[in-house]
PDB file of C-alpha atoms and ligand atoms in Angstrom:
ATOM      1  CA  UNK A   1      44.460 -13.923  26.601  1.00  0.00           C
ATOM      2  CA  UNK A   2      41.888 -12.468  29.369  1.00  0.00           C
ATOM      3  CA  UNK A   3      43.988 -10.252  30.536  1.00  0.00           C
ATOM      4  CA  UNK A   4      43.999  -8.580  26.623  1.00  0.00           C
ATOM      5  CA  UNK A   5      39.963  -8.492  26.459  1.00  0.00           C
ATOM      6  CA  UNK A   6      40.374  -4.699  25.627  1.00  0.00           C
ATOM      7  CA  UNK A   7      41.890  -5.454  23.031  1.00  0.00           C
ATOM      8  CA  UNK A   8      39.506  -7.500  21.058  1.00  0.00           C
ATOM      9  CA  UNK A   9      36.644  -4.647  22.336  1.00  0.00           C
ATOM     10  CA  UNK A  10      38.429  -2.496  21.530  1.00  0.00           C
ATOM     11  CA  UNK A  11      38.456  -3.677  18.067  1.00  0.00           C
ATOM     12  CA  UNK A  12      34.929  -5.464  17.546  1.00  0.00           C
ATOM     13  CA  UNK A  13      34.371  -1.445  18.054  1.00  0.00           C
ATOM     14  CA  UNK A  14      36.325   0.066  15.659  1.00  0.00           C
ATOM     15  CA  UNK A  15      35.013  -3.000  13.018  1.00  0.00           C
ATOM     16  CA  UNK A  16      31.799  -1.620  13.046  1.00  0.00           C
ATOM     17  CA  UNK A  17      32.688   1.734  13.437  1.00  0.00           C
ATOM     18  CA  UNK A  18      33.834   1.044  10.213  1.00  0.00           C
ATOM     19  CA  UNK A  19      31.003  -1.125   8.831  1.00  0.00           C
ATOM     20  CA  UNK A  20      28.075   1.964   9.894  1.00  0.00           C
ATOM     21  CA  UNK A  21      31.177   4.178   8.187  1.00  0.00           C
ATOM     22  CA  UNK A  22      30.665   2.197   4.422  1.00  0.00           C
ATOM     23  CA  UNK A  23      29.285  -1.578   4.650  1.00  0.00           C
ATOM     24  CA  UNK A  24      31.600  -2.593   2.099  1.00  0.00           C
ATOM     25  CA  UNK A  25      34.877  -0.879   3.795  1.00  0.00           C
ATOM     26  CA  UNK A  26      36.416  -5.352   4.514  1.00  0.00           C
ATOM     27  CA  UNK A  27      34.722  -6.454   1.500  1.00  0.00           C
ATOM     28  CA  UNK A  28      36.574  -4.094  -0.360  1.00  0.00           C
ATOM     29  CA  UNK A  29      40.028  -3.770   1.136  1.00  0.00           C
ATOM     30  CA  UNK A  30      39.668  -8.001   1.595  1.00  0.00           C
ATOM     31  CA  UNK A  31      39.313  -8.044  -2.456  1.00  0.00           C
ATOM     32  CA  UNK A  32      43.063  -6.283  -2.545  1.00  0.00           C
ATOM     33  CA  UNK A  33      45.518  -3.668  -1.366  1.00  0.00           C
ATOM     34  CA  UNK A  34      46.706  -0.885  -3.828  1.00  0.00           C
ATOM     35  CA  UNK A  35      48.112   1.803  -2.155  1.00  0.00           C
ATOM     36  CA  UNK A  36      50.823   4.483  -3.224  1.00  0.00           C
ATOM     37  CA  UNK A  37      52.495   5.034   0.422  1.00  0.00           C
ATOM     38  CA  UNK A  38      55.554   2.906   0.557  1.00  0.00           C
ATOM     39  CA  UNK A  39      56.159   4.214   4.528  1.00  0.00           C
ATOM     40  CA  UNK A  40      59.163   3.431   6.417  1.00  0.00           C
ATOM     41  CA  UNK A  41      59.617   5.046  10.076  1.00  0.00           C
ATOM     42  CA  UNK A  42      60.229   4.106  13.003  1.00  0.00           C
ATOM     43  CA  UNK A  43      59.198   1.011  15.580  1.00  0.00           C
ATOM     44  CA  UNK A  44      58.405   3.675  17.792  1.00  0.00           C
ATOM     45  CA  UNK A  45      55.035   3.274  19.683  1.00  0.00           C
ATOM     46  CA  UNK A  46      54.599   7.271  19.036  1.00  0.00           C
ATOM     47  CA  UNK A  47      54.247   7.064  15.554  1.00  0.00           C
ATOM     48  CA  UNK A  48      52.153   5.517  14.361  1.00  0.00           C
ATOM     49  CA  UNK A  49      51.442   6.063   9.828  1.00  0.00           C
ATOM     50  CA  UNK A  50      48.466   5.664   9.190  1.00  0.00           C
ATOM     51  CA  UNK A  51      47.164   7.768  11.958  1.00  0.00           C
ATOM     52  CA  UNK A  52      50.163  10.549  11.472  1.00  0.00           C
ATOM     53  CA  UNK A  53      48.137  10.762   7.940  1.00  0.00           C
ATOM     54  CA  UNK A  54      45.290  10.099   8.268  1.00  0.00           C
ATOM     55  CA  UNK A  55      45.150   7.154   6.053  1.00  0.00           C
ATOM     56  CA  UNK A  56      43.358   4.275   6.645  1.00  0.00           C
ATOM     57  CA  UNK A  57      43.407   0.759   6.348  1.00  0.00           C
ATOM     58  CA  UNK A  58      44.780   0.249   2.779  1.00  0.00           C
ATOM     59  CA  UNK A  59      45.922   2.828   1.973  1.00  0.00           C
ATOM     60  CA  UNK A  60      49.412   3.119   3.257  1.00  0.00           C
ATOM     61  CA  UNK A  61      52.253   0.054   2.803  1.00  0.00           C
ATOM     62  CA  UNK A  62      53.995   0.128   6.000  1.00  0.00           C
ATOM     63  CA  UNK A  63      57.709  -1.253   6.927  1.00  0.00           C
ATOM     64  CA  UNK A  64      58.814  -0.092  10.503  1.00  0.00           C
ATOM     65  CA  UNK A  65      61.806  -0.667  12.260  1.00  0.00           C
ATOM     66  CA  UNK A  66      64.589   0.993  14.828  1.00  0.00           C
ATOM     67  CA  UNK A  67      65.742   5.046  14.414  1.00  0.00           C
ATOM     68  CA  UNK A  68      63.793   4.116   9.856  1.00  0.00           C
ATOM     69  CA  UNK A  69      67.217   2.641   9.085  1.00  0.00           C
ATOM     70  CA  UNK A  70      66.927   1.530   5.786  1.00  0.00           C
ATOM     71  CA  UNK A  71      70.433  -1.789   5.541  1.00  0.00           C
ATOM     72  CA  UNK A  72      71.072  -3.037   2.597  1.00  0.00           C
ATOM     73  CA  UNK A  73      71.420  -6.314   3.993  1.00  0.00           C
ATOM     74  CA  UNK A  74      68.536  -5.849   5.650  1.00  0.00           C
ATOM     75  CA  UNK A  75      66.492  -8.597   3.122  1.00  0.00           C
ATOM     76  CA  UNK A  76      62.996  -7.390   5.644  1.00  0.00           C
ATOM     77  CA  UNK A  77      63.085  -3.900   4.362  1.00  0.00           C
ATOM     78  CA  UNK A  78      63.855  -4.867   1.077  1.00  0.00           C
ATOM     79  CA  UNK A  79      61.534  -7.088   0.639  1.00  0.00           C
ATOM     80  CA  UNK A  80      59.149  -5.249   2.241  1.00  0.00           C
ATOM     81  CA  UNK A  81      60.710  -1.936  -0.618  1.00  0.00           C
ATOM     82  CA  UNK A  82      60.564  -5.004  -3.496  1.00  0.00           C
ATOM     83  CA  UNK A  83      57.110  -5.862  -3.537  1.00  0.00           C
ATOM     84  CA  UNK A  84      56.062  -2.135  -2.786  1.00  0.00           C
ATOM     85  CA  UNK A  85      57.559  -1.013  -6.298  1.00  0.00           C
ATOM     86  CA  UNK A  86      57.552  -3.335  -9.149  1.00  0.00           C
ATOM     87  CA  UNK A  87      54.024  -5.333  -7.266  1.00  0.00           C
ATOM     88  CA  UNK A  88      51.882  -2.735  -5.083  1.00  0.00           C
ATOM     89  CA  UNK A  89      53.757  -0.372  -7.396  1.00  0.00           C
ATOM     90  CA  UNK A  90      53.777   2.481  -5.059  1.00  0.00           C
ATOM     91  CA  UNK A  91      54.087   5.723  -6.452  1.00  0.00           C
ATOM     92  CA  UNK A  92      56.045   7.427  -3.083  1.00  0.00           C
ATOM     93  CA  UNK A  93      58.302   6.055  -0.866  1.00  0.00           C
ATOM     94  CA  UNK A  94      58.199   8.461   2.343  1.00  0.00           C
ATOM     95  CA  UNK A  95      61.273   7.466   5.090  1.00  0.00           C
ATOM     96  CA  UNK A  96      60.227   9.451   8.053  1.00  0.00           C
ATOM     97  CA  UNK A  97      62.142   9.278  10.835  1.00  0.00           C
ATOM     98  CA  UNK A  98      61.676  11.990  13.933  1.00  0.00           C
ATOM     99  CA  UNK A  99      62.709  13.930  16.394  1.00  0.00           C
ATOM    100  CA  UNK A 100      64.301  12.758  20.428  1.00  0.00           C
ATOM    101  CA  UNK A 101      64.444   9.248  18.590  1.00  0.00           C
ATOM    102  CA  UNK A 102      65.690   7.291  21.233  1.00  0.00           C
ATOM    103  CA  UNK A 103      67.439   4.293  18.764  1.00  0.00           C
ATOM    104  CA  UNK A 104      69.604   8.220  17.311  1.00  0.00           C
ATOM    105  CA  UNK A 105      70.259   9.215  21.483  1.00  0.00           C
ATOM    106  CA  UNK A 106      71.675   5.662  21.977  1.00  0.00           C
ATOM    107  CA  UNK A 107      74.299   6.235  18.545  1.00  0.00           C
ATOM    108  CA  UNK A 108      75.068   9.292  20.961  1.00  0.00           C
ATOM    109  CA  UNK A 109      76.288   7.413  23.564  1.00  0.00           C
ATOM    110  CA  UNK A 110      79.023   4.895  24.446  1.00  0.00           C
ATOM    111  CA  UNK A 111      76.414   2.870  27.228  1.00  0.00           C
ATOM    112  CA  UNK A 112      76.797  -0.841  26.183  1.00  0.00           C
ATOM    113  CA  UNK A 113      72.742  -1.738  25.115  1.00  0.00           C
ATOM    114  CA  UNK A 114      73.751  -5.322  24.237  1.00  0.00           C
ATOM    115  CA  UNK A 115      72.286  -6.850  20.491  1.00  0.00           C
ATOM    116  CA  UNK A 116      71.163  -3.934  18.703  1.00  0.00           C
ATOM    117  CA  UNK A 117      74.240  -2.140  19.086  1.00  0.00           C
ATOM    118  CA  UNK A 118      74.649  -3.875  16.408  1.00  0.00           C
ATOM    119  CA  UNK A 119      72.265  -2.396  14.493  1.00  0.00           C
ATOM    120  CA  UNK A 120      72.542   1.272  16.225  1.00  0.00           C
ATOM    121  CA  UNK A 121      76.232   1.173  14.367  1.00  0.00           C
ATOM    122  CA  UNK A 122      74.623   2.525  11.425  1.00  0.00           C
ATOM    123  CA  UNK A 123      73.891   5.446  12.785  1.00  0.00           C
ATOM    124  CA  UNK A 124      77.075   5.550  14.031  1.00  0.00           C
ATOM    125  CA  UNK A 125      79.010   5.752  11.613  1.00  0.00           C
ATOM    126  CA  UNK A 126      76.866   8.472  10.105  1.00  0.00           C
ATOM    127  CA  UNK A 127      78.156  10.935  13.493  1.00  0.00           C
ATOM    128  CA  UNK A 128      81.854   9.413  11.687  1.00  0.00           C
ATOM    129  CA  UNK A 129      81.055  10.569   8.591  1.00  0.00           C
ATOM    130  CA  UNK A 130      79.426  14.200   9.488  1.00  0.00           C
ATOM    131  CA  UNK A 131      81.535  14.786  12.957  1.00  0.00           C
ATOM    132  CA  UNK A 132      82.647  17.803  11.628  1.00  0.00           C
ATOM    133  CA  UNK A 133      79.518  19.189  10.675  1.00  0.00           C
ATOM    134  CA  UNK A 134      78.228  17.978  14.237  1.00  0.00           C
ATOM    135  CA  UNK A 135      80.830  19.151  16.795  1.00  0.00           C
ATOM    136  CA  UNK A 136      79.889  22.422  15.057  1.00  0.00           C
ATOM    137  CA  UNK A 137      76.125  22.362  16.891  1.00  0.00           C
ATOM    138  CA  UNK A 138      75.170  23.508  20.128  1.00  0.00           C
ATOM    139  CA  UNK A 139      75.021  20.008  22.117  1.00  0.00           C
ATOM    140  CA  UNK A 140      71.010  21.402  22.395  1.00  0.00           C
ATOM    141  CA  UNK A 141      70.552  21.580  18.657  1.00  0.00           C
ATOM    142  CA  UNK A 142      73.172  18.620  17.303  1.00  0.00           C
ATOM    143  CA  UNK A 143      70.561  15.268  19.052  1.00  0.00           C
ATOM    144  CA  UNK A 144      68.052  16.903  16.715  1.00  0.00           C
ATOM    145  CA  UNK A 145      70.140  17.131  13.736  1.00  0.00           C
ATOM    146  CA  UNK A 146      71.327  13.638  13.291  1.00  0.00           C
ATOM    147  CA  UNK A 147      68.038  12.512  13.654  1.00  0.00           C
ATOM    148  CA  UNK A 148      67.664  14.310  10.106  1.00  0.00           C
ATOM    149  CA  UNK A 149      70.561  13.165   9.049  1.00  0.00           C
ATOM    150  CA  UNK A 150      69.789  10.082   9.684  1.00  0.00           C
ATOM    151  CA  UNK A 151      66.409  10.466   7.201  1.00  0.00           C
ATOM    152  CA  UNK A 152      68.857  12.000   4.514  1.00  0.00           C
ATOM    153  CA  UNK A 153      70.728   8.578   5.237  1.00  0.00           C
ATOM    154  CA  UNK A 154      67.898   6.838   4.594  1.00  0.00           C
ATOM    155  CA  UNK A 155      66.486   7.961   1.400  1.00  0.00           C
ATOM    156  CA  UNK A 156      70.367   7.792  -0.169  1.00  0.00           C
ATOM    157  CA  UNK A 157      69.713   4.976   0.771  1.00  0.00           C
ATOM    158  CA  UNK A 158      67.210   3.450  -0.557  1.00  0.00           C
ATOM    159  CA  UNK A 159      67.657   5.949  -3.593  1.00  0.00           C
ATOM    160  CA  UNK A 160      70.982   3.317  -4.341  1.00  0.00           C
ATOM    161  CA  UNK A 161      68.585   0.143  -4.071  1.00  0.00           C
ATOM    162  CA  UNK A 162      68.553  -2.668  -7.407  1.00  0.00           C
ATOM    163  CA  UNK A 163      64.402  -2.154  -6.898  1.00  0.00           C
ATOM    164  CA  UNK A 164      64.096   1.886  -7.002  1.00  0.00           C
ATOM    165  CA  UNK A 165      67.068   2.346 -10.219  1.00  0.00           C
ATOM    166  CA  UNK A 166      64.556  -0.553 -11.723  1.00  0.00           C
ATOM    167  CA  UNK A 167      61.686   1.340 -11.357  1.00  0.00           C
ATOM    168  CA  UNK A 168      63.065   3.902 -12.547  1.00  0.00           C
ATOM    169  CA  UNK A 169      65.199   2.782 -15.716  1.00  0.00           C
ATOM    170  CA  UNK A 170      61.550   1.324 -16.507  1.00  0.00           C
ATOM    171  CA  UNK A 171      59.714   4.643 -16.552  1.00  0.00           C
ATOM    172  CA  UNK A 172      58.223   3.828 -13.405  1.00  0.00           C
ATOM    173  CA  UNK A 173      57.533   7.294 -11.671  1.00  0.00           C
ATOM    174  CA  UNK A 174      58.988   6.952  -8.566  1.00  0.00           C
ATOM    175  CA  UNK A 175      60.029   9.457  -5.396  1.00  0.00           C
ATOM    176  CA  UNK A 176      61.077   9.019  -1.804  1.00  0.00           C
ATOM    177  CA  UNK A 177      61.072  11.492   0.273  1.00  0.00           C
ATOM    178  CA  UNK A 178      62.492  12.118   3.525  1.00  0.00           C
ATOM    179  CA  UNK A 179      59.978  13.989   6.451  1.00  0.00           C
ATOM    180  CA  UNK A 180      60.683  14.147  10.358  1.00  0.00           C
ATOM    181  CA  UNK A 181      57.661  13.941  12.282  1.00  0.00           C
ATOM    182  CA  UNK A 182      57.872  16.079  15.766  1.00  0.00           C
ATOM    183  CA  UNK A 183      56.999  14.376  19.297  1.00  0.00           C
ATOM    184  CA  UNK A 184      55.907  17.971  20.795  1.00  0.00           C
ATOM    185  CA  UNK A 185      53.729  18.697  18.767  1.00  0.00           C
ATOM    186  CA  UNK A 186      52.551  16.144  15.260  1.00  0.00           C
ATOM    187  CA  UNK A 187      53.747  18.219  12.931  1.00  0.00           C
ATOM    188  CA  UNK A 188      56.076  15.890   9.652  1.00  0.00           C
ATOM    189  CA  UNK A 189      58.232  18.180   7.922  1.00  0.00           C
ATOM    190  CA  UNK A 190      59.421  17.440   5.365  1.00  0.00           C
ATOM    191  CA  UNK A 191      63.237  18.030   4.799  1.00  0.00           C
ATOM    192  CA  UNK A 192      63.501  19.369   1.188  1.00  0.00           C
ATOM    193  CA  UNK A 193      65.262  16.002   0.240  1.00  0.00           C
ATOM    194  CA  UNK A 194      62.982  14.672  -2.276  1.00  0.00           C
ATOM    195  CA  UNK A 195      64.545  12.312  -5.150  1.00  0.00           C
ATOM    196  CA  UNK A 196      62.985  11.245  -8.501  1.00  0.00           C
ATOM    197  CA  UNK A 197      65.222   9.659 -10.887  1.00  0.00           C
ATOM    198  CA  UNK A 198      68.786   8.161 -10.839  1.00  0.00           C
ATOM    199  CA  UNK A 199      70.248  11.684 -11.839  1.00  0.00           C
ATOM    200  CA  UNK A 200      69.688  12.423  -8.689  1.00  0.00           C
ATOM    201  CA  UNK A 201      71.409  10.093  -6.708  1.00  0.00           C
ATOM    202  CA  UNK A 202      75.510   9.860  -6.373  1.00  0.00           C
ATOM    203  CA  UNK A 203      77.119   7.891  -9.643  1.00  0.00           C
ATOM    204  CA  UNK A 204      79.295   5.365  -7.555  1.00  0.00           C
ATOM    205  CA  UNK A 205      76.047   3.853  -6.612  1.00  0.00           C
ATOM    206  CA  UNK A 206      74.537   4.042 -10.298  1.00  0.00           C
ATOM    207  CA  UNK A 207      73.677   0.603 -11.097  1.00  0.00           C
ATOM    208  CA  UNK A 208      73.606  -1.030 -14.743  1.00  0.00           C
ATOM    209  CA  UNK A 209      71.362  -3.871 -16.206  1.00  0.00           C
TER     210      UNK A 209
HETATM  211 CO1   CO B 301      63.006   6.881  17.108  1.00  0.00          CO
END
């Protein structure tokens, strides 16, 4: 424990700073959270949600995993989406990938990494689905493009959930966005794949009550 004392020191300094800015900051936050955004991003330490979009604690609900995947059997991610949509009533779900994603890179290789290979198989399936497009690109661009295609696929996966479709059916305003972050310049880019209702979702995946 003692070797991590610097983290506690940082924490106290941060809490003091926040209280100086707003004496009621923690009191207000402890009473309730009302974030407008759900962020689904990569676990990569270089892509911290709050810092990138300049939001304080309490302003963004966050789910992060390796390569920002939304898998329909992942109870963790689905539970986060359900709580964010049905209880917190977030208005925006942001799937944010990043260029240079180690998970995406690993899925392009044949090397075995252990348990995580099973998680990354979802991205390998995307490579298979988009083989023609990916193979037509110069090798240098292929990796970036797969990072983008992965975000788009996860936006669709969010929209295929009964949770999101149920919210839309009930008239709840909810937009799902696909963004990508550049590690080299710190800039976010909107991939222009936002979805605001079931009409923009492939009919095969429509769910009726
Ligand atoms: Co990553």
